[in-house]
Amino acid sequence: MQWWVNQCFHDRQCKPIAGRAFTRIRFIGQHTIHLINSPKLEATSMHTLRKPYLVFLGDVTLKSDAKTGFGLRDWCASDVIGECRLPGATISLGLRHLSPGEAAAQGAASLVIGVAAVGGQLPETWLPVLIEALDAGMDVISGMHTRLESFPELREAAARKGVRLINIRHNDLPLPTGNGIKRSGKRLLTVGTDCALGKKYTALALTKAMQNMGAKASFRATGQTGIMIAGMGIAIDAVVADFIAGTAELLSPANDVDHWDVIEGQGALFHPAYAGVTLGLLHGSQPDALVLCHDPSRETIEGYPHIALPSLQTAMNRYVEAGRLTNPQVRCVGVAINSSSLDEGGWQQYRSGLEAELGLPVCDPMRGGVDAIARELIG
């Protein structure tokens, strides 16, 4: 039966497409939907993944193409039991090499495609390994544009073994529109002056730092690699624009008053292509706190040399101004820097100068950690 979801976060009005009487949808816990006064139905509006993983690297030759695999190795090492490479691969994660059959015998529940293929298309030369994984009883997880089920061989193998083909970049389940109603709990959103400069790593590092300090904190994934690390989430950049804010509300539901959801940011308000995604995520997340991410080696939007980056103070002001629509109390609590372009002396000088200018803690998640920002949050 098909349903569409309309407004309200805790209790949502729903109506069957066939036109039957209204019923109620209630979100139980974090992700499960129960339909009340209707035939019992349980569903989820976000991907949930089975762990542990076997990471498939295909025939990758560029380290940058294997960033998903490296992200899984770095942030959920206990959930990764090995890697699988084709003979042409020259990049390794430094993990033991296992065939799908060997991995399944050692408890692997899913094979994750940990590389980005050219154009986001799945090469047919990868199919034998994916079929072997399915035949071994593993789900196959992909973050590429090509849908796994577009290959009849994969559909047949998955059906034969009763396992799943999971396309992280796609979500065909109903998603709500936003309502702006205040939810209990606390939220932090990582935002940026541009794309691809550390919003995911900052969110992961902050979650870990806060947990180590005894705070209640959960990482909320909005991108493909983040979803694979967390084991659940929704790829925000694949959501139809009308539903981005509502999806963000769904990703970060009401929680304990002292619990922090640390939400992975996407895009940038200053990006000519992706600002819409950023704004919808900002409004739906209703963050109490923002951490601004920046790469000091960039002077313009990457790939858009005609668009200059704003100053960090201007960027913070714009994000706070936009965020006040759904949370008037939002504030910026710190700055996360990708300092990979700076030597140690240059980084220390840059950091101390920014802290003096902005009056906020400045950190690099990969170079000293983010404890200073975490302490700012939890006191």
CSV table of C-alpha atoms in Angstrom, one decimal:
chain,number,residue,atom,x,y,z
A,1,MET,CA,0.0,0.0,0.0
A,2,GLN,CA,1.3,3.5,-0.8
A,3,TRP,CA,1.2,6.4,1.6
A,4,TRP,CA,2.1,10.0,1.5
A,5,VAL,CA,3.2,11.9,4.6
A,6,ASN,CA,2.1,15.4,5.4
A,7,GLN,CA,3.3,17.7,8.2
A,8,CYS,CA,3.7,17.3,11.9
A,9,PHE,CA,6.8,15.5,13.3
A,10,HIS,CA,5.6,13.3,16.1
A,11,ASP,CA,2.1,12.6,14.7
A,12,ARG,CA,1.7,13.0,11.0
A,13,GLN,CA,-1.5,13.1,9.0
A,14,CYS,CA,-1.4,10.3,6.3
A,15,LYS,CA,-3.8,9.3,3.6
A,16,PRO,CA,-3.7,6.3,1.3
A,17,ILE,CA,-3.3,7.3,-2.4
A,18,ALA,CA,-6.4,5.2,-3.1
A,19,GLY,CA,-8.4,7.8,-1.1
A,20,ARG,CA,-9.4,6.0,2.0
A,21,ALA,CA,-10.0,7.7,5.3
A,22,PHE,CA,-7.2,9.6,7.1
A,23,THR,CA,-5.1,7.7,9.6
A,24,ARG,CA,-2.2,8.7,11.9
A,25,ILE,CA,1.5,8.0,11.5
A,26,ARG,CA,3.6,8.0,14.6
A,27,PHE,CA,7.4,7.9,14.7
A,28,ILE,CA,8.4,5.5,17.5
A,29,GLY,CA,11.9,5.9,18.9
A,30,GLN,CA,14.1,7.3,16.2
A,31,HIS,CA,13.2,5.8,12.9
A,32,THR,CA,10.3,3.4,13.0
A,33,ILE,CA,6.9,4.3,11.7
A,34,HIS,CA,3.7,2.7,13.0
A,35,LEU,CA,0.4,3.3,11.3
A,36,ILE,CA,-2.4,3.5,13.9
A,37,ASN,CA,-6.0,2.5,13.1
A,38,SER,CA,-4.8,0.7,10.0
A,39,PRO,CA,-3.3,-2.7,9.1
A,40,LYS,CA,-0.1,-2.8,11.1
A,41,LEU,CA,2.9,-1.6,9.1
A,42,GLU,CA,6.4,-0.9,10.2
A,43,ALA,CA,8.8,1.0,7.8
A,44,THR,CA,11.8,3.2,7.8
A,45,SER,CA,12.4,6.4,5.9
A,46,MET,CA,16.2,6.0,6.0
A,47,HIS,CA,18.7,3.4,5.1
A,48,THR,CA,19.8,1.0,7.8
A,49,LEU,CA,22.9,-1.1,7.1
A,50,ARG,CA,24.1,-4.4,8.3
A,51,LYS,CA,27.6,-4.6,9.8
A,52,PRO,CA,30.4,-5.6,9.7
A,53,TYR,CA,31.6,-4.7,6.3
A,54,LEU,CA,33.9,-6.0,3.6
A,55,VAL,CA,35.1,-2.9,1.7
A,56,PHE,CA,35.4,-3.5,-2.1
A,57,LEU,CA,38.0,-1.3,-3.8
A,58,GLY,CA,37.5,-2.5,-7.4
A,59,ASP,CA,40.5,-1.7,-9.6
A,60,VAL,CA,41.1,1.7,-8.0
A,61,THR,CA,44.4,3.5,-8.8
A,62,LEU,CA,43.8,6.9,-7.2
A,63,LYS,CA,43.7,7.4,-3.5
A,64,SER,CA,41.2,10.2,-3.8
A,65,ASP,CA,38.8,7.8,-5.5
A,66,ALA,CA,38.9,5.5,-2.4
A,67,LYS,CA,37.9,8.2,0.1
A,68,THR,CA,34.8,6.2,1.2
A,69,GLY,CA,37.0,3.2,2.0
A,70,PHE,CA,39.5,5.3,3.9
A,71,GLY,CA,36.6,7.0,5.8
A,72,LEU,CA,35.2,3.6,6.9
A,73,ARG,CA,38.7,2.5,7.9
A,74,ASP,CA,39.4,5.6,9.9
A,75,TRP,CA,36.0,6.1,11.6
A,76,CYS,CA,34.5,2.7,12.1
A,77,ALA,CA,37.5,0.3,12.1
A,78,SER,CA,35.7,-2.2,14.3
A,79,ASP,CA,33.0,-2.6,11.7
A,80,VAL,CA,35.4,-3.3,8.8
A,81,ILE,CA,36.8,-6.9,8.7
A,82,GLY,CA,38.8,-6.5,5.5
A,83,GLU,CA,39.1,-5.3,1.9
A,84,CYS,CA,38.6,-6.9,-1.5
A,85,ARG,CA,40.6,-5.6,-4.6
A,86,LEU,CA,40.7,-6.6,-8.2
A,87,PRO,CA,44.1,-7.4,-9.8
A,88,GLY,CA,44.4,-3.9,-11.4
A,89,ALA,CA,44.0,-2.1,-8.1
A,90,THR,CA,47.1,-0.1,-6.9
A,91,ILE,CA,45.5,1.4,-3.7
A,92,SER,CA,45.0,-0.5,-0.5
A,93,LEU,CA,43.5,0.5,2.9
A,94,GLY,CA,46.1,-1.6,4.6
A,95,LEU,CA,43.6,-4.2,5.7
A,96,ARG,CA,43.7,-7.9,5.1
A,97,HIS,CA,42.5,-9.1,1.7
A,98,LEU,CA,39.5,-11.3,1.8
A,99,SER,CA,37.2,-12.7,-0.9
A,100,PRO,CA,33.5,-12.3,-0.4
A,101,GLY,CA,33.2,-15.9,0.6
A,102,GLU,CA,36.0,-15.7,3.1
A,103,ALA,CA,34.5,-12.5,4.6
A,104,ALA,CA,31.0,-14.0,4.9
A,105,ALA,CA,32.5,-17.0,6.7
A,106,GLN,CA,34.1,-14.6,9.2
A,107,GLY,CA,30.8,-12.7,9.8
A,108,ALA,CA,30.7,-10.0,7.2
A,109,ALA,CA,27.1,-8.9,6.7
A,110,SER,CA,27.6,-6.4,3.8
A,111,LEU,CA,30.0,-5.6,1.0
A,112,VAL,CA,30.4,-1.9,0.7
A,113,ILE,CA,31.6,-0.4,-2.6
A,114,GLY,CA,34.3,1.8,-1.1
A,115,VAL,CA,35.4,3.6,-4.3
A,116,ALA,CA,34.0,6.2,-6.7
A,117,ALA,CA,33.9,4.9,-10.3
A,118,VAL,CA,34.3,7.4,-13.2
A,119,GLY,CA,31.0,9.3,-13.7
A,120,GLY,CA,29.4,7.4,-10.8
A,121,GLN,CA,28.8,4.4,-13.1
A,122,LEU,CA,29.2,0.9,-12.0
A,123,PRO,CA,31.7,-1.0,-14.2
A,124,GLU,CA,30.5,-4.4,-15.4
A,125,THR,CA,33.9,-5.9,-14.6
A,126,TRP,CA,32.9,-5.5,-10.9
A,127,LEU,CA,29.8,-7.7,-11.2
A,128,PRO,CA,31.4,-11.1,-10.5
A,129,VAL,CA,32.6,-10.0,-7.1
A,130,LEU,CA,29.3,-8.4,-6.2
A,131,ILE,CA,27.4,-11.5,-7.3
A,132,GLU,CA,29.8,-13.6,-5.2
A,133,ALA,CA,29.0,-11.4,-2.2
A,134,LEU,CA,25.3,-11.8,-2.7
A,135,ASP,CA,25.6,-15.5,-3.1
A,136,ALA,CA,27.5,-15.6,0.2
A,137,GLY,CA,24.5,-14.0,1.9
A,138,MET,CA,25.8,-10.4,2.1
A,139,ASP,CA,24.0,-7.2,1.3
A,140,VAL,CA,25.7,-5.0,-1.3
A,141,ILE,CA,25.9,-1.3,-0.6
A,142,SER,CA,26.6,1.4,-3.2
A,143,GLY,CA,26.9,5.2,-3.0
A,144,MET,CA,27.1,5.6,-6.8
A,145,HIS,CA,24.5,7.1,-9.2
A,146,THR,CA,24.0,3.8,-11.0
A,147,ARG,CA,21.3,1.7,-9.2
A,148,LEU,CA,22.5,-1.8,-8.4
A,149,GLU,CA,19.1,-3.3,-9.5
A,150,SER,CA,19.7,-1.9,-13.0
A,151,PHE,CA,21.8,-5.0,-13.5
A,152,PRO,CA,19.6,-8.1,-13.9
A,153,GLU,CA,22.4,-10.4,-12.6
A,154,LEU,CA,22.5,-8.5,-9.3
A,155,ARG,CA,18.7,-8.5,-9.0
A,156,GLU,CA,18.5,-12.2,-9.6
A,157,ALA,CA,21.4,-13.0,-7.1
A,158,ALA,CA,19.8,-10.8,-4.4
A,159,ALA,CA,16.4,-12.4,-4.9
A,160,ARG,CA,17.9,-15.9,-4.9
A,161,LYS,CA,19.6,-15.4,-1.5
A,162,GLY,CA,17.0,-13.0,0.1
A,163,VAL,CA,19.6,-10.2,0.6
A,164,ARG,CA,19.5,-6.5,-0.3
A,165,LEU,CA,20.8,-4.2,-2.9
A,166,ILE,CA,21.2,-0.8,-1.1
A,167,ASN,CA,21.7,2.4,-3.1
A,168,ILE,CA,22.7,5.0,-0.5
A,169,ARG,CA,22.3,7.9,-2.9
A,170,HIS,CA,18.7,7.0,-3.6
A,171,ASN,CA,15.7,6.9,-1.3
A,172,ASP,CA,12.3,5.9,-2.7
A,173,LEU,CA,10.4,6.0,0.6
A,174,PRO,CA,8.0,8.8,1.5
A,175,LEU,CA,9.7,11.8,3.2
A,176,PRO,CA,7.9,14.7,5.0
A,177,THR,CA,7.9,18.4,4.5
A,178,GLY,CA,9.3,20.5,7.3
A,179,ASN,CA,7.2,22.1,9.9
A,180,GLY,CA,9.7,24.1,12.0
A,181,ILE,CA,8.2,22.9,15.3
A,182,LYS,CA,10.8,23.0,18.1
A,183,ARG,CA,12.0,19.5,19.2
A,184,SER,CA,13.6,18.6,22.5
A,185,GLY,CA,17.3,17.8,22.7
A,186,LYS,CA,20.2,19.8,21.4
A,187,ARG,CA,21.7,19.9,17.9
A,188,LEU,CA,25.0,21.0,16.3
A,189,LEU,CA,25.4,21.4,12.6
A,190,THR,CA,28.7,21.6,10.8
A,191,VAL,CA,28.6,24.2,8.0
A,192,GLY,CA,31.3,25.5,5.6
A,193,THR,CA,32.6,28.3,3.5
A,194,ASP,CA,32.7,25.7,0.6
A,195,CYS,CA,32.1,22.1,-0.1
A,196,ALA,CA,34.5,19.2,0.6
A,197,LEU,CA,36.6,20.8,3.4
A,198,GLY,CA,35.9,18.7,6.4
A,199,LYS,CA,32.3,18.9,7.6
A,200,LYS,CA,31.9,15.1,8.0
A,201,TYR,CA,35.2,14.6,9.7
A,202,THR,CA,34.5,17.5,12.0
A,203,ALA,CA,31.1,16.1,13.0
A,204,LEU,CA,32.6,12.7,13.6
A,205,ALA,CA,35.4,14.1,15.7
A,206,LEU,CA,33.1,16.2,17.7
A,207,THR,CA,30.8,13.3,18.4
A,208,LYS,CA,33.7,11.2,19.6
A,209,ALA,CA,35.1,14.0,21.7
A,210,MET,CA,31.8,14.7,23.4
A,211,GLN,CA,31.2,11.1,24.1
A,212,ASN,CA,34.7,10.8,25.6
A,213,MET,CA,33.8,13.7,27.9
A,214,GLY,CA,30.7,11.8,29.1
A,215,ALA,CA,28.1,13.7,27.1
A,216,LYS,CA,25.2,12.1,25.3
A,217,ALA,CA,26.0,12.6,21.6
A,218,SER,CA,25.0,10.9,18.3
A,219,PHE,CA,26.4,11.4,14.8
A,220,ARG,CA,23.6,12.1,12.2
A,221,ALA,CA,24.7,11.2,8.7
A,222,THR,CA,23.6,13.1,5.6
A,223,GLY,CA,26.1,11.9,3.0
A,224,GLN,CA,27.0,8.6,1.5
A,225,THR,CA,30.2,7.9,3.5
A,226,GLY,CA,28.7,9.2,6.7
A,227,ILE,CA,25.7,6.8,6.3
A,228,MET,CA,28.0,3.9,5.8
A,229,ILE,CA,30.0,4.9,8.9
A,230,ALA,CA,26.9,5.4,11.1
A,231,GLY,CA,25.0,2.5,9.7
A,232,MET,CA,21.9,4.7,9.0
A,233,GLY,CA,20.9,8.0,7.5
A,234,ILE,CA,19.7,9.8,4.4
A,235,ALA,CA,21.7,11.3,1.6
A,236,ILE,CA,20.4,14.8,1.7
A,237,ASP,CA,21.7,15.8,-1.7
A,238,ALA,CA,19.5,13.2,-3.3
A,239,VAL,CA,16.2,14.5,-1.6
A,240,VAL,CA,13.7,16.5,-3.7
A,241,ALA,CA,14.0,20.2,-2.6
A,242,ASP,CA,10.6,20.4,-1.0
A,243,PHE,CA,11.4,17.7,1.5
A,244,ILE,CA,15.0,18.6,2.5
A,245,ALA,CA,13.9,20.4,5.7
A,246,GLY,CA,11.5,17.7,6.7
A,247,THR,CA,14.1,15.0,6.1
A,248,ALA,CA,16.5,16.9,8.4
A,249,GLU,CA,13.8,16.9,11.0
A,250,LEU,CA,13.4,13.2,10.6
A,251,LEU,CA,17.1,12.6,10.9
A,252,SER,CA,17.3,14.4,14.2
A,253,PRO,CA,14.1,13.7,16.1
A,254,ALA,CA,13.1,14.8,19.6
A,255,ASN,CA,15.5,13.5,22.2
A,256,ASP,CA,16.6,13.9,25.9
A,257,VAL,CA,17.1,17.5,26.8
A,258,ASP,CA,20.8,17.0,27.4
A,259,HIS,CA,21.4,14.9,24.3
A,260,TRP,CA,23.4,16.3,21.4
A,261,ASP,CA,22.8,15.3,17.8
A,262,VAL,CA,25.9,16.2,15.8
A,263,ILE,CA,24.7,16.6,12.2
A,264,GLU,CA,26.9,16.2,9.2
A,265,GLY,CA,26.7,19.4,7.0
A,266,GLN,CA,26.4,19.5,3.2
A,267,GLY,CA,27.3,22.1,0.6
A,268,ALA,CA,27.7,25.8,1.5
A,269,LEU,CA,25.4,28.8,1.6
A,270,PHE,CA,27.9,30.5,-0.8
A,271,HIS,CA,28.0,27.8,-3.4
A,272,PRO,CA,26.1,28.6,-6.6
A,273,ALA,CA,25.1,24.9,-7.2
A,274,TYR,CA,24.5,23.5,-3.7
A,275,ALA,CA,23.3,26.4,-1.5
A,276,GLY,CA,19.7,25.1,-1.6
A,277,VAL,CA,20.7,21.8,0.0
A,278,THR,CA,22.6,23.7,2.7
A,279,LEU,CA,19.7,26.0,3.5
A,280,GLY,CA,17.1,23.2,3.7
A,281,LEU,CA,19.4,21.2,6.0
A,282,LEU,CA,20.0,24.2,8.2
A,283,HIS,CA,16.3,25.0,8.6
A,284,GLY,CA,15.3,21.4,9.3
A,285,SER,CA,18.2,20.7,11.7
A,286,GLN,CA,17.2,23.7,13.9
A,287,PRO,CA,20.8,23.7,15.3
A,288,ASP,CA,21.5,25.3,18.7
A,289,ALA,CA,25.2,25.4,17.7
A,290,LEU,CA,27.2,25.8,14.4
A,291,VAL,CA,30.8,24.9,13.7
A,292,LEU,CA,32.2,26.7,10.6
A,293,CYS,CA,34.6,24.6,8.5
A,294,HIS,CA,37.2,26.2,6.3
A,295,ASP,CA,40.2,25.5,4.1
A,296,PRO,CA,42.6,28.5,4.2
A,297,SER,CA,44.2,27.5,1.0
A,298,ARG,CA,41.1,28.4,-0.9
A,299,GLU,CA,40.2,31.9,-2.0
A,300,THR,CA,37.3,31.0,-4.3
A,301,ILE,CA,34.7,28.4,-4.4
A,302,GLU,CA,36.4,25.2,-5.7
A,303,GLY,CA,35.7,24.8,-9.4
A,304,TYR,CA,34.1,28.3,-9.5
A,305,PRO,CA,37.1,30.8,-9.7
A,306,HIS,CA,34.7,33.7,-10.4
A,307,ILE,CA,33.1,33.4,-6.9
A,308,ALA,CA,35.2,34.6,-4.0
A,309,LEU,CA,34.9,33.0,-0.5
A,310,PRO,CA,33.5,35.3,2.2
A,311,SER,CA,35.5,36.2,5.3
A,312,LEU,CA,34.9,33.8,8.2
A,313,GLN,CA,33.1,36.4,10.2
A,314,THR,CA,30.8,37.1,7.2
A,315,ALA,CA,30.2,33.4,6.8
A,316,MET,CA,29.3,32.9,10.4
A,317,ASN,CA,26.9,35.9,10.3
A,318,ARG,CA,25.1,34.5,7.2
A,319,TYR,CA,24.7,31.1,8.7
A,320,VAL,CA,23.4,32.5,12.0
A,321,GLU,CA,21.0,34.8,10.2
A,322,ALA,CA,19.6,32.0,8.1
A,323,GLY,CA,19.4,29.6,11.0
A,324,ARG,CA,17.3,32.0,13.2
A,325,LEU,CA,14.3,31.2,11.0
A,326,THR,CA,13.8,27.9,12.9
A,327,ASN,CA,16.0,28.5,16.0
A,328,PRO,CA,16.3,32.1,17.1
A,329,GLN,CA,19.0,31.0,19.7
A,330,VAL,CA,21.4,29.5,17.2
A,331,ARG,CA,25.1,30.6,17.6
A,332,CYS,CA,28.5,29.7,16.2
A,333,VAL,CA,30.6,27.9,18.8
A,334,GLY,CA,33.9,27.3,16.9
A,335,VAL,CA,35.8,27.0,13.7
A,336,ALA,CA,37.2,23.8,12.2
A,337,ILE,CA,40.1,24.2,9.8
A,338,ASN,CA,41.5,21.9,7.2
A,339,SER,CA,45.2,22.9,7.8
A,340,SER,CA,46.8,20.4,5.5
A,341,SER,CA,48.2,23.2,3.4
A,342,LEU,CA,50.1,24.7,6.4
A,343,ASP,CA,53.3,23.5,8.1
A,344,GLU,CA,53.2,23.3,11.9
A,345,GLY,CA,54.5,26.8,12.5
A,346,GLY,CA,52.1,28.2,9.9
A,347,TRP,CA,49.2,26.4,11.4
A,348,GLN,CA,49.9,27.6,15.0
A,349,GLN,CA,50.2,31.2,13.8
A,350,TYR,CA,47.0,31.0,11.7
A,351,ARG,CA,45.1,29.4,14.6
A,352,SER,CA,46.1,31.9,17.2
A,353,GLY,CA,45.3,34.8,14.9
A,354,LEU,CA,41.9,33.5,14.1
A,355,GLU,CA,41.1,32.8,17.8
A,356,ALA,CA,42.0,36.4,18.6
A,357,GLU,CA,40.0,37.8,15.7
A,358,LEU,CA,36.8,35.7,16.2
A,359,GLY,CA,36.9,35.0,20.0
A,360,LEU,CA,36.1,31.3,19.4
A,361,PRO,CA,38.1,28.1,19.6
A,362,VAL,CA,39.8,27.1,16.4
A,363,CYS,CA,40.7,23.5,15.8
A,364,ASP,CA,41.8,21.0,13.1
A,365,PRO,CA,40.0,17.7,13.7
A,366,MET,CA,43.0,15.8,12.1
A,367,ARG,CA,45.7,17.9,13.8
A,368,GLY,CA,45.1,18.1,17.6
A,369,GLY,CA,41.4,17.3,17.7
A,370,VAL,CA,38.4,19.3,18.6
A,371,ASP,CA,38.3,19.0,22.4
A,372,ALA,CA,38.3,22.9,22.7
A,373,ILE,CA,35.0,23.1,20.8
A,374,ALA,CA,33.5,20.2,22.6
A,375,ARG,CA,34.2,21.8,26.0
A,376,GLU,CA,32.6,25.0,24.7
A,377,LEU,CA,29.4,23.0,24.0
A,378,ILE,CA,29.1,20.9,27.2
A,379,GLY,CA,30.8,23.3,29.7
